[in-house]
Structures are given as C-alpha cells and as structure tokens.
PDB file of C-alpha atoms in Angstrom:
ATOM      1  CA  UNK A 743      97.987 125.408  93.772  1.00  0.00           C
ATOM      2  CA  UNK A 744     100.335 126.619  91.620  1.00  0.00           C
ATOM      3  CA  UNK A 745     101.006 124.758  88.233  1.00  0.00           C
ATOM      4  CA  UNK A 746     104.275 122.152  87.450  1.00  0.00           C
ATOM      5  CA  UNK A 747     107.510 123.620  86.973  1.00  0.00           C
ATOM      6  CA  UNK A 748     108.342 124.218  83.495  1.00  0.00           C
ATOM      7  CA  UNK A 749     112.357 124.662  83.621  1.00  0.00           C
ATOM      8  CA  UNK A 750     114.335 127.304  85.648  1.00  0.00           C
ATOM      9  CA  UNK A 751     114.417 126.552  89.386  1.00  0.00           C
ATOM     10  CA  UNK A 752     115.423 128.577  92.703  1.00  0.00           C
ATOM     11  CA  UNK A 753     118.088 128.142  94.241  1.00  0.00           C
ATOM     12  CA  UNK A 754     118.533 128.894  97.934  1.00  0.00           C
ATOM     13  CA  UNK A 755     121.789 130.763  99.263  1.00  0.00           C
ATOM     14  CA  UNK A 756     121.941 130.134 102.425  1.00  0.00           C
ATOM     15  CA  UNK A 757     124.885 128.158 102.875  1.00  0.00           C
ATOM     16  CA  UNK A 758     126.917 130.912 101.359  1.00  0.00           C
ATOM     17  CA  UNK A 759     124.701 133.679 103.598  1.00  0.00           C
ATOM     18  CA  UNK A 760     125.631 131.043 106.662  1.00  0.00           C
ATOM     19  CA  UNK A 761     129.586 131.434 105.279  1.00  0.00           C
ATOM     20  CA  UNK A 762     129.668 135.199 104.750  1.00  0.00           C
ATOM     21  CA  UNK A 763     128.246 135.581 108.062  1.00  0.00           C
ATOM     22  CA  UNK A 764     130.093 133.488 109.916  1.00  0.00           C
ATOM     23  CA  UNK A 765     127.511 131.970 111.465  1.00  0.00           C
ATOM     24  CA  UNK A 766     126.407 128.103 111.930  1.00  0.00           C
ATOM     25  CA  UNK A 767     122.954 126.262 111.387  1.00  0.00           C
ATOM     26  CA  UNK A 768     122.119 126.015 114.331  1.00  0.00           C
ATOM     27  CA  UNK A 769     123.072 129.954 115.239  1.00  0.00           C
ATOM     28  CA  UNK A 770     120.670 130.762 112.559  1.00  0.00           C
ATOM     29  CA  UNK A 771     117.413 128.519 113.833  1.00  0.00           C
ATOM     30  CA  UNK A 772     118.232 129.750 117.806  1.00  0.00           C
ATOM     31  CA  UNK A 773     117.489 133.638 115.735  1.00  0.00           C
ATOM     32  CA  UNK A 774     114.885 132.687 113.785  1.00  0.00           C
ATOM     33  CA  UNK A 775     113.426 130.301 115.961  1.00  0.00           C
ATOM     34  CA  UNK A 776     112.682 127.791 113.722  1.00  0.00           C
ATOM     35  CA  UNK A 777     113.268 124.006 113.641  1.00  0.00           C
ATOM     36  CA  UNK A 778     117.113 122.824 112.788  1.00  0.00           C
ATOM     37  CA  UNK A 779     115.306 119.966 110.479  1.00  0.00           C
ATOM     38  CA  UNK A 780     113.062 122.884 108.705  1.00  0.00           C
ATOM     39  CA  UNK A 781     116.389 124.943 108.110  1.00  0.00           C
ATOM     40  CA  UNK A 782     118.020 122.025 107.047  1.00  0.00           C
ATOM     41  CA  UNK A 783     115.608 121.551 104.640  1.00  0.00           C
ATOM     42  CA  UNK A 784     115.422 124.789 103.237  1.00  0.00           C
ATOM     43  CA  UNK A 785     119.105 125.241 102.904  1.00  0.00           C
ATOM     44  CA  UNK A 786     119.421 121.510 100.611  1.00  0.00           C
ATOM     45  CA  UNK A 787     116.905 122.967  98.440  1.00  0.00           C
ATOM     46  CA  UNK A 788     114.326 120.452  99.493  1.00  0.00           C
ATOM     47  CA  UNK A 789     111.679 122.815 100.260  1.00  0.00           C
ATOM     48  CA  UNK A 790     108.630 123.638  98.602  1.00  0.00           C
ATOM     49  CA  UNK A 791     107.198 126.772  99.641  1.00  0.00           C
ATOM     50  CA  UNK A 792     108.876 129.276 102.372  1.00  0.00           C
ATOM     51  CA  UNK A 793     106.554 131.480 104.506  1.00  0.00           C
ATOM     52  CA  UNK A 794     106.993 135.585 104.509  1.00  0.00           C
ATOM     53  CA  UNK A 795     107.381 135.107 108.241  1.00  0.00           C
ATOM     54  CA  UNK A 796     110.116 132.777 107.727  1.00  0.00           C
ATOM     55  CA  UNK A 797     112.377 134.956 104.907  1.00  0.00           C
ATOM     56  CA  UNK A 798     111.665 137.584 106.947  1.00  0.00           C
ATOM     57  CA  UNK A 799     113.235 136.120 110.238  1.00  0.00           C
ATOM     58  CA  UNK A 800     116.309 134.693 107.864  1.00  0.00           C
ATOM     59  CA  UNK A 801     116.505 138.449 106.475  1.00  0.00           C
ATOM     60  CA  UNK A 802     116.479 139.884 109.770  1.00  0.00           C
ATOM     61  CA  UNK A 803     119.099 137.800 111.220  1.00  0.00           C
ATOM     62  CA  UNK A 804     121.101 137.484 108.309  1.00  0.00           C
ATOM     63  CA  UNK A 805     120.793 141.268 107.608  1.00  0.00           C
ATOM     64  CA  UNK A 806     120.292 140.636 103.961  1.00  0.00           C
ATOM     65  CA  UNK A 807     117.411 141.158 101.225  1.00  0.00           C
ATOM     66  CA  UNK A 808     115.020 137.943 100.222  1.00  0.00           C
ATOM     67  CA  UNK A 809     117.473 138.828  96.709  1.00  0.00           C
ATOM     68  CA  UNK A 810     120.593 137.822  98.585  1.00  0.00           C
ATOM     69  CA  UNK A 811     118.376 134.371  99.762  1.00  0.00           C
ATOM     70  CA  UNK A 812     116.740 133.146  96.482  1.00  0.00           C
ATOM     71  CA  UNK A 813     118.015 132.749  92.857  1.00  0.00           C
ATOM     72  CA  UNK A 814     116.099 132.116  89.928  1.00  0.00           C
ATOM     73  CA  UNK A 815     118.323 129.736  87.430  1.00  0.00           C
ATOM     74  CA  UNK A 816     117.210 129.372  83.991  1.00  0.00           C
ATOM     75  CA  UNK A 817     116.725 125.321  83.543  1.00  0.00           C
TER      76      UNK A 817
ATOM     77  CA  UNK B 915      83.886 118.496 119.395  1.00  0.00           C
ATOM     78  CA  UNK B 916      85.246 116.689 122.265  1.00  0.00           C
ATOM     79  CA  UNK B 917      88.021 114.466 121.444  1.00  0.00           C
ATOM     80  CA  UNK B 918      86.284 111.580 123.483  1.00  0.00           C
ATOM     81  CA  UNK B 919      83.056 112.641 121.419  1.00  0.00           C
ATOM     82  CA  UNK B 920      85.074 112.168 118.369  1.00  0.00           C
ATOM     83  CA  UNK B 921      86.686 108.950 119.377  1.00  0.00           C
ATOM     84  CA  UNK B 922      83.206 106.988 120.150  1.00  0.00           C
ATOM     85  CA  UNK B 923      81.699 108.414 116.696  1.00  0.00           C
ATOM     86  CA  UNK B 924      84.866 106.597 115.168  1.00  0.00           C
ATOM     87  CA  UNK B 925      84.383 104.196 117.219  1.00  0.00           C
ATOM     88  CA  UNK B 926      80.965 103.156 116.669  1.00  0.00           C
ATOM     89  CA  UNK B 927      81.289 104.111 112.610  1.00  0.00           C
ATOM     90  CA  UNK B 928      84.110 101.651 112.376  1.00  0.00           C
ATOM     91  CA  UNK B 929      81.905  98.950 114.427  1.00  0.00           C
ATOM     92  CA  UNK B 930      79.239  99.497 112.306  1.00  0.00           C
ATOM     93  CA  UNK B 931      81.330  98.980 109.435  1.00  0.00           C
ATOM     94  CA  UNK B 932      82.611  95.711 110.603  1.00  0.00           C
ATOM     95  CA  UNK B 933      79.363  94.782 111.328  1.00  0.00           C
ATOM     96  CA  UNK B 934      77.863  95.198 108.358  1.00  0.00           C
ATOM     97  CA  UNK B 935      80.409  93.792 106.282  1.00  0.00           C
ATOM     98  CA  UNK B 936      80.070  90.922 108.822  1.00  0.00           C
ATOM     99  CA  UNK B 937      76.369  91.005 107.317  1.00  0.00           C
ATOM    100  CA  UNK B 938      76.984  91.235 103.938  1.00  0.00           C
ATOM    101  CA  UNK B 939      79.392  88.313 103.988  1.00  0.00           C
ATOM    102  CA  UNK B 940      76.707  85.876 106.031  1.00  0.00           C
ATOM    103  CA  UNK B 941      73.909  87.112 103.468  1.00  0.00           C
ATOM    104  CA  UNK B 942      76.134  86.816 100.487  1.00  0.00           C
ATOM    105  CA  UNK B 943      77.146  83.152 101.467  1.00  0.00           C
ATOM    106  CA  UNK B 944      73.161  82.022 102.270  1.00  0.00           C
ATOM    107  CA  UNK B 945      72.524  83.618  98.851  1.00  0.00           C
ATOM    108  CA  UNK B 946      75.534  81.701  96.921  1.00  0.00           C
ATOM    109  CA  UNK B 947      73.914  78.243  99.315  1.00  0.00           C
ATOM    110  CA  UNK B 948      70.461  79.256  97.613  1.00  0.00           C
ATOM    111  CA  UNK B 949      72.113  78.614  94.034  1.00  0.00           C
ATOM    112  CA  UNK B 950      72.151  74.701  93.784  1.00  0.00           C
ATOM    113  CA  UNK B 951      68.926  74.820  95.884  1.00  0.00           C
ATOM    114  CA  UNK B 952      67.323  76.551  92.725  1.00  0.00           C
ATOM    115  CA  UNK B 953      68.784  74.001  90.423  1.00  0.00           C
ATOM    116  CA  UNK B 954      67.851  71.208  92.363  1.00  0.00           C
ATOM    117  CA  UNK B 955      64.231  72.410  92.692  1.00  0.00           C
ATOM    118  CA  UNK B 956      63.883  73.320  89.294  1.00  0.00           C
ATOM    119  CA  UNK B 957      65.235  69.288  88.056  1.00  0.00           C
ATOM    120  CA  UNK B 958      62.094  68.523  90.926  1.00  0.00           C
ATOM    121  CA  UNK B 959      64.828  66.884  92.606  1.00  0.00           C
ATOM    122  CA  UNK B 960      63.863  68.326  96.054  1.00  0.00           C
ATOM    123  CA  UNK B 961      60.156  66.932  96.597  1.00  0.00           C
ATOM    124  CA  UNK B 962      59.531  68.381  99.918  1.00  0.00           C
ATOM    125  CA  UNK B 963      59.653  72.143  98.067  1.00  0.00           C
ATOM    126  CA  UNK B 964      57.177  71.314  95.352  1.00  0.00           C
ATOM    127  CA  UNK B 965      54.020  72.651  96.896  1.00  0.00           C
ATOM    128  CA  UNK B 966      55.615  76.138  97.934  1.00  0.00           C
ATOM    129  CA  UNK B 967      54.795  79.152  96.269  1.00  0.00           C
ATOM    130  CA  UNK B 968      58.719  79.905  95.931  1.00  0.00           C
ATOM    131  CA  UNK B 969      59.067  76.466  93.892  1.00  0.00           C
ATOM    132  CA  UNK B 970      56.286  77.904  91.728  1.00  0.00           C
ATOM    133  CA  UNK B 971      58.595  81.056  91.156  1.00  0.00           C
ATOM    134  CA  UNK B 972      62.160  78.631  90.484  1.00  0.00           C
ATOM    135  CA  UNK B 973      59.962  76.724  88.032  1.00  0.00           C
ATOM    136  CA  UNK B 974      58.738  79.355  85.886  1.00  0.00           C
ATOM    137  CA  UNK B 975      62.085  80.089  85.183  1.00  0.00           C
ATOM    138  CA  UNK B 976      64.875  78.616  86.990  1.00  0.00           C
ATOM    139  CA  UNK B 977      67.663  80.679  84.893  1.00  0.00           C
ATOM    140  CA  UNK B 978      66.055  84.208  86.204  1.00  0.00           C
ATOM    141  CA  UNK B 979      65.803  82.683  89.922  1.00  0.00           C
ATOM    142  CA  UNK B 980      69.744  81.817  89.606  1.00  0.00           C
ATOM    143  CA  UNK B 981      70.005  85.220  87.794  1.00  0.00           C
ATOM    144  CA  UNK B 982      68.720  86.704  91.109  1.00  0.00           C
ATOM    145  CA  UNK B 983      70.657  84.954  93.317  1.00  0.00           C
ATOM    146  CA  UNK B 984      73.855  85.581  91.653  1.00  0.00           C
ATOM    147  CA  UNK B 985      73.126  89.484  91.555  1.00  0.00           C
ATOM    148  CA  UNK B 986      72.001  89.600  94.633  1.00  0.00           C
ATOM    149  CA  UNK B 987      75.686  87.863  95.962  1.00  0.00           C
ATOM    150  CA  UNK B 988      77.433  90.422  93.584  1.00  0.00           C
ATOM    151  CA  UNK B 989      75.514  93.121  95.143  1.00  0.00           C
ATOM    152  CA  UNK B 990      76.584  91.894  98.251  1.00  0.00           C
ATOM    153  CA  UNK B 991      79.821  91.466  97.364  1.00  0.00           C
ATOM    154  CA  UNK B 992      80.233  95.192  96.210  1.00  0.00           C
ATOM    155  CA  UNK B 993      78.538  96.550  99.581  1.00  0.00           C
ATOM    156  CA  UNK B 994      81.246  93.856 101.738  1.00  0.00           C
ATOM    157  CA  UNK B 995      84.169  96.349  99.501  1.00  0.00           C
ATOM    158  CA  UNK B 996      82.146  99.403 100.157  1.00  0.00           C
ATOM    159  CA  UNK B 997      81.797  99.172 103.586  1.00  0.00           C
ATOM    160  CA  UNK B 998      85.160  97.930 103.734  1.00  0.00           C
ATOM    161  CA  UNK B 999      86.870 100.845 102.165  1.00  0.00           C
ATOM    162  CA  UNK B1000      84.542 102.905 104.473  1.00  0.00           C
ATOM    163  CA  UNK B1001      86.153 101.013 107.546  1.00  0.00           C
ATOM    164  CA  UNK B1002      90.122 101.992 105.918  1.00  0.00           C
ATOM    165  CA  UNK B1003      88.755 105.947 105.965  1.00  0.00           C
ATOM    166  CA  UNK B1004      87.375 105.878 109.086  1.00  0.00           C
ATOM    167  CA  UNK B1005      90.832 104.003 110.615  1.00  0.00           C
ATOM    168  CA  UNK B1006      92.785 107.009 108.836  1.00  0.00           C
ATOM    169  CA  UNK B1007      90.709 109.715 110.552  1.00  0.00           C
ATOM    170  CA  UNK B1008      91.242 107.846 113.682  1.00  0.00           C
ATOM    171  CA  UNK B1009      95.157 108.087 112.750  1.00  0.00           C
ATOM    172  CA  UNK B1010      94.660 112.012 112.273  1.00  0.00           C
ATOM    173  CA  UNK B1011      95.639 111.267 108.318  1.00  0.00           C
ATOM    174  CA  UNK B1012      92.894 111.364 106.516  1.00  0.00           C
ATOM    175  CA  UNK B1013      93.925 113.710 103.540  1.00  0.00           C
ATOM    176  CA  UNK B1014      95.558 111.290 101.353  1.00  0.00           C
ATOM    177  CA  UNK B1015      95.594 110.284  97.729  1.00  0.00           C
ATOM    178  CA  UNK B1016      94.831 106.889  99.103  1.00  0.00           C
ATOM    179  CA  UNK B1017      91.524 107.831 101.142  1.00  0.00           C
ATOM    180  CA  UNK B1018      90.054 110.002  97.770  1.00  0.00           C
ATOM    181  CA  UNK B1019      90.691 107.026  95.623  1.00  0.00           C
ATOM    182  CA  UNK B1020      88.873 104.538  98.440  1.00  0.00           C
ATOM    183  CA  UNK B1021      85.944 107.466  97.853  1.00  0.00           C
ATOM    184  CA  UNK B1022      85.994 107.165  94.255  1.00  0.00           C
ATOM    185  CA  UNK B1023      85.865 103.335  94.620  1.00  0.00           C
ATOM    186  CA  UNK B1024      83.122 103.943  97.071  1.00  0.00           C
ATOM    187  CA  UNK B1025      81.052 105.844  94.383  1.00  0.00           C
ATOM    188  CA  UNK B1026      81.765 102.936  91.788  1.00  0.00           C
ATOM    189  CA  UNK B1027      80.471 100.400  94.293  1.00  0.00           C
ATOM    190  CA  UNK B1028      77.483 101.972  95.030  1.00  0.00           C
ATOM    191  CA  UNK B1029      76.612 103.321  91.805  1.00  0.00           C
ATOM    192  CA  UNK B1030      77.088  99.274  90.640  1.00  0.00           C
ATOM    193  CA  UNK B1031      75.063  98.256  93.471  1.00  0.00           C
ATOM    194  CA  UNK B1032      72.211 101.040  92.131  1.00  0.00           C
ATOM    195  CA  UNK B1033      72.601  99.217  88.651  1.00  0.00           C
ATOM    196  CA  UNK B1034      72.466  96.250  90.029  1.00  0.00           C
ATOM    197  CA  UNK B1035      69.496  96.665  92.300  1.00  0.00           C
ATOM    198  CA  UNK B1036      67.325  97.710  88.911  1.00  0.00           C
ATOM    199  CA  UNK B1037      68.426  94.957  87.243  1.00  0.00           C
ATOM    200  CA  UNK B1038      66.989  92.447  90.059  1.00  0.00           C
ATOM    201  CA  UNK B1039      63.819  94.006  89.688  1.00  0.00           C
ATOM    202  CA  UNK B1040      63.516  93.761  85.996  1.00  0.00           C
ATOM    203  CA  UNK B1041      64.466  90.486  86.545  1.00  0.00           C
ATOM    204  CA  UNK B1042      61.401  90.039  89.663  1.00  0.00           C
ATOM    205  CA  UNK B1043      59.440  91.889  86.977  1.00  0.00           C
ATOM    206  CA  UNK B1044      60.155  89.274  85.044  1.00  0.00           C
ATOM    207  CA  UNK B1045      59.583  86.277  86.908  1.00  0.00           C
ATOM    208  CA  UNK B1046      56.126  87.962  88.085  1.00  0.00           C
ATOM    209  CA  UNK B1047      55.012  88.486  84.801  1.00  0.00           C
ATOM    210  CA  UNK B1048      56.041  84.731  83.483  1.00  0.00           C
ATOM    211  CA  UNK B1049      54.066  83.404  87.035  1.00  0.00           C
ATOM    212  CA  UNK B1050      50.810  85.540  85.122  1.00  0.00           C
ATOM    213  CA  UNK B1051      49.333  85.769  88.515  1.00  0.00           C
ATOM    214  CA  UNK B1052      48.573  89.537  88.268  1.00  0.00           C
ATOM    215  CA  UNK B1053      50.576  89.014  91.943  1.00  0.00           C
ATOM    216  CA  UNK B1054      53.474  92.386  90.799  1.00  0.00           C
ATOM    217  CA  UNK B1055      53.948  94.099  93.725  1.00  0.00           C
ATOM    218  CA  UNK B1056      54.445  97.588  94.321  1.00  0.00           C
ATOM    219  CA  UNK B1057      57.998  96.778  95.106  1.00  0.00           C
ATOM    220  CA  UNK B1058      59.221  95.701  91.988  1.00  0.00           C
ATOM    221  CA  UNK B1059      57.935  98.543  89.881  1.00  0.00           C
ATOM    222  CA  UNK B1060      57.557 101.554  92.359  1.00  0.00           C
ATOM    223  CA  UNK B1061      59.426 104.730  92.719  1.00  0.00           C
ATOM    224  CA  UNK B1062      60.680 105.635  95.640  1.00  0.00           C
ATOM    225  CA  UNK B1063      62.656 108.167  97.094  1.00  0.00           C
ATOM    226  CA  UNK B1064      65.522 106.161  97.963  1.00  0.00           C
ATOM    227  CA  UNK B1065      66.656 106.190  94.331  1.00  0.00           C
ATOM    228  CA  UNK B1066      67.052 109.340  94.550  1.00  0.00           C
ATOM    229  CA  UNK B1067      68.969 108.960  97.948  1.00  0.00           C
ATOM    230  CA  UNK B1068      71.573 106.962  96.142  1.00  0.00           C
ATOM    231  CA  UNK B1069      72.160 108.844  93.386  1.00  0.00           C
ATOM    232  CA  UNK B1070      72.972 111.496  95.651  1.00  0.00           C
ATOM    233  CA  UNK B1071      75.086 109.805  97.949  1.00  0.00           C
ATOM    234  CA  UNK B1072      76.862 108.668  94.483  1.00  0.00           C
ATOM    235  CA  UNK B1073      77.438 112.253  93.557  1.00  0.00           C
ATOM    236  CA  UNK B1074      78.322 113.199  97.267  1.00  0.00           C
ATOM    237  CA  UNK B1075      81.084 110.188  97.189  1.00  0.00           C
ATOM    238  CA  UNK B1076      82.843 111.560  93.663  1.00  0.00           C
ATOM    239  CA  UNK B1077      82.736 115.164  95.166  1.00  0.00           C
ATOM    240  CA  UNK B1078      83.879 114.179  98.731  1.00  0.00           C
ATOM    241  CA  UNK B1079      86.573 112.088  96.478  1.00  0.00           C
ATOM    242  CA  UNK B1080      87.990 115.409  94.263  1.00  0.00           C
ATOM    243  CA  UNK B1081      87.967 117.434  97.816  1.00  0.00           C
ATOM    244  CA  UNK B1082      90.017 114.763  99.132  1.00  0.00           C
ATOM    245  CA  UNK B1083      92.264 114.527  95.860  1.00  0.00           C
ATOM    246  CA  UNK B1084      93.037 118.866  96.567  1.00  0.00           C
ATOM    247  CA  UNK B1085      93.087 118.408 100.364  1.00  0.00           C
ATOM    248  CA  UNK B1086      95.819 115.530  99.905  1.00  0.00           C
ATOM    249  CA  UNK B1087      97.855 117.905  96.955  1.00  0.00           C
ATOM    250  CA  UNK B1088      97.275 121.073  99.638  1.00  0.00           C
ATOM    251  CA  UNK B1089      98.937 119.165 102.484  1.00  0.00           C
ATOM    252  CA  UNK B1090     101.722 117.712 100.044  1.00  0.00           C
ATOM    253  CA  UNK B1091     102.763 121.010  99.592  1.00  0.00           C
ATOM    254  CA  UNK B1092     102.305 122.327 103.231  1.00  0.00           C
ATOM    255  CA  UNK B1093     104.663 119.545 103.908  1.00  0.00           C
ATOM    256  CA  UNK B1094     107.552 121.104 102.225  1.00  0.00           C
ATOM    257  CA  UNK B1095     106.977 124.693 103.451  1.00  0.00           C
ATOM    258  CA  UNK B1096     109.013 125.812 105.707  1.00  0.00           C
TER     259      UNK B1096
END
C-alpha cells in the first residue's frame, strides 16, 4: 500500500474535459462503459485509486492525454 | 468449493460455536456453585462430605481449592468470549465480509483469550501441584506435572491467531482502498 499523503493532492479534470467536450456524465460512462456512480465518484474527487483500463477508456473517449485528466496541486 | 459445501461448514462452525459457549457457560456456573460448597466443607459445615477424598483435598487448603475454582470459572469465562468472537467471524464470512478491521481485532482478542487461558491453565496446575503436595500422599499425577504436546498446540494456535489477525488488518486496508478505485 502506498504510504499517507504528505501535502499536494490530485485533482481530477473531468468536469472541465466533460465541458470542453460537450459531452454529459452519463455520455461519458455509455463510452467507457463504466458505472454512472463510479464516474461520479471519480469526477468529485472521491476516488482513491483509478485503473489504467479506466484512464485509458476516459482518454479514448475524451480524446485527451491522462495530463489533460489529473493535476498534481502542491498542498 | 461448493457454495452449499461452504454454507454447512459455516453452518456447523457457527453451531459448534454456540454450543460450546453454551458449555462453557453451564460449566462456568457449576464451577462458581462449587465455591460456597468449598467454604462450607472446609468450616465442616457439610457433614455428609467429610469422609470423601475431595473433602480431604478442600481441607488441606480450602484457599487453593477456591483458588481453583475461581480460575477455572475465569478460564471459562475467557473461552465463553473466545468462542464467542469466533461465532461474530464466522457470521461475517457467512455475510461475504469478512476482511474488516473489526474481524482482525476479534482475532487479536482471540489470541489474548487463549494465550490467558494457556496462563491460566499452568497456574491451576501449580496450584493442583500444590494441593497434592500439602495432601503428602505421594498421590501427583502425571497430569499435573507432565508435558504434553498440547502446549505446544496452543502456543501455536496463539501465534496462528496474531498472524491470521495482521493478514486480516492488510486484507481490510487492501479492500479499503479497492473500494475507492474506480
């Protein structure tokens, strides 16, 4: 596991993504087939960990870099 | 494993468990009914009991017979919370939740328990050592002093519980965080 967050944090875009693209929530899980809750939870910053499958289906749908998707923000 | 397999080995682990702290409870309540027995055959206030070997045994000394008796209801006692916490993992499994922080503490009280049962269990036979030795009858059985490899059976199940406990502990932290992935 890895250890406790010491400052900074990442911030996921995918609101603005969501904006720029025109496209809703609910658009984006139909692509990506994932969950609306997971999604959901991913986009309030509320998850934990995201899989490589799952950036790359946002990526691919979103036609954007895993850059565009995460921030890191000094704390 | 079948699931049906699976169900009747909960099954029958959690009846066993209920069982036996169904046995623990009706041993450990004869055993606290033993205590003014003691006293009252040590004042010679019980006639009927005199002539018995076991009156022989209270009246060598009465304070190491209620010494017994009292360990052997707090042993009891700590094996009616063992196999109770036993029963609360085994109902988890059965909910198809058993990695939580609550189930590797249970474990770690588990270990506790039986390592003060262990304790416990030597002390009583000092204390029989004791007695046997005060009664001068040369009557110490093999019981009391032997070695046997059941002592080594506990101290392994002891070390089995705290490792069982820390796997739990990780397994719980591994599936908090497989929680939040998405």
């Amino acid at each position: 596991m890895p250890p406790e967050d010491e400052g900074g944090s990442i911030t996921v875009k995918l609101d603005d993504l969501l904006h720029q693209r025109r496209m809703t929530l609910t658009e984006l899980a139909d692509h990506v087939g994932l969950t609306l809750a997971n999604l959901s939870i991913l986009k309030t910053g509320k998850a934990r960990a995201i899989r490589f499958s799952t950036l790359r289906a946002i990526c691919r749908a979103l036609q954007c870099q895993p850059g565009d998707l995460l921030v890191y923000e000094e704390g | 494993m079948s699931e049906k397999s699976e169900d009747a080995l909960l099954l029958s682990g959690r009846m066993l468990a209920r069982l036996l702290q169904w046995l623990c409870a009706l041993a450990g309540g004869v055993v606290l009914l033993l205590i003014p027995i003691i006293v009252l055959v040590s004042q010679d206030m019980m006639p009927g009991f005199s002539s018995t070997n076991r009156s022989d045994t209270i009246e060598a000394s009465p304070l190491s017979a209620i010494a017994i008796a009292v360990m052997l209801a707090l042993i009891l006692a700590l094996l009616f919370r063992f196999f109770g916490k036993l029963r609360a993992i085994i109902l988890s499994v059965g909910e198809g939740d058993p990695f939580t922080p609550e189930n590797a503490r249970r474990l770690d009280a588990m270990a506790w328990l039986f390592l003060g049962v262990k304790i416990m269990t030597v002390l009583v036979a000092g204390l029989r050592l004791h007695l046997a030795s005060l009664m001068d009858k040369g009557a110490i059985d093999g019981n009391v002093l032997g070695f046997s490899l059941y002592d080594l059976d506990a101290l392994l199940i002891v070390i089995v519980l705290f490792v069982l406990a820390r796997m739990f502990r990780h397994g719980s932290a591994m599936r908090e965080d497989l929680k939040g992935t998405v």
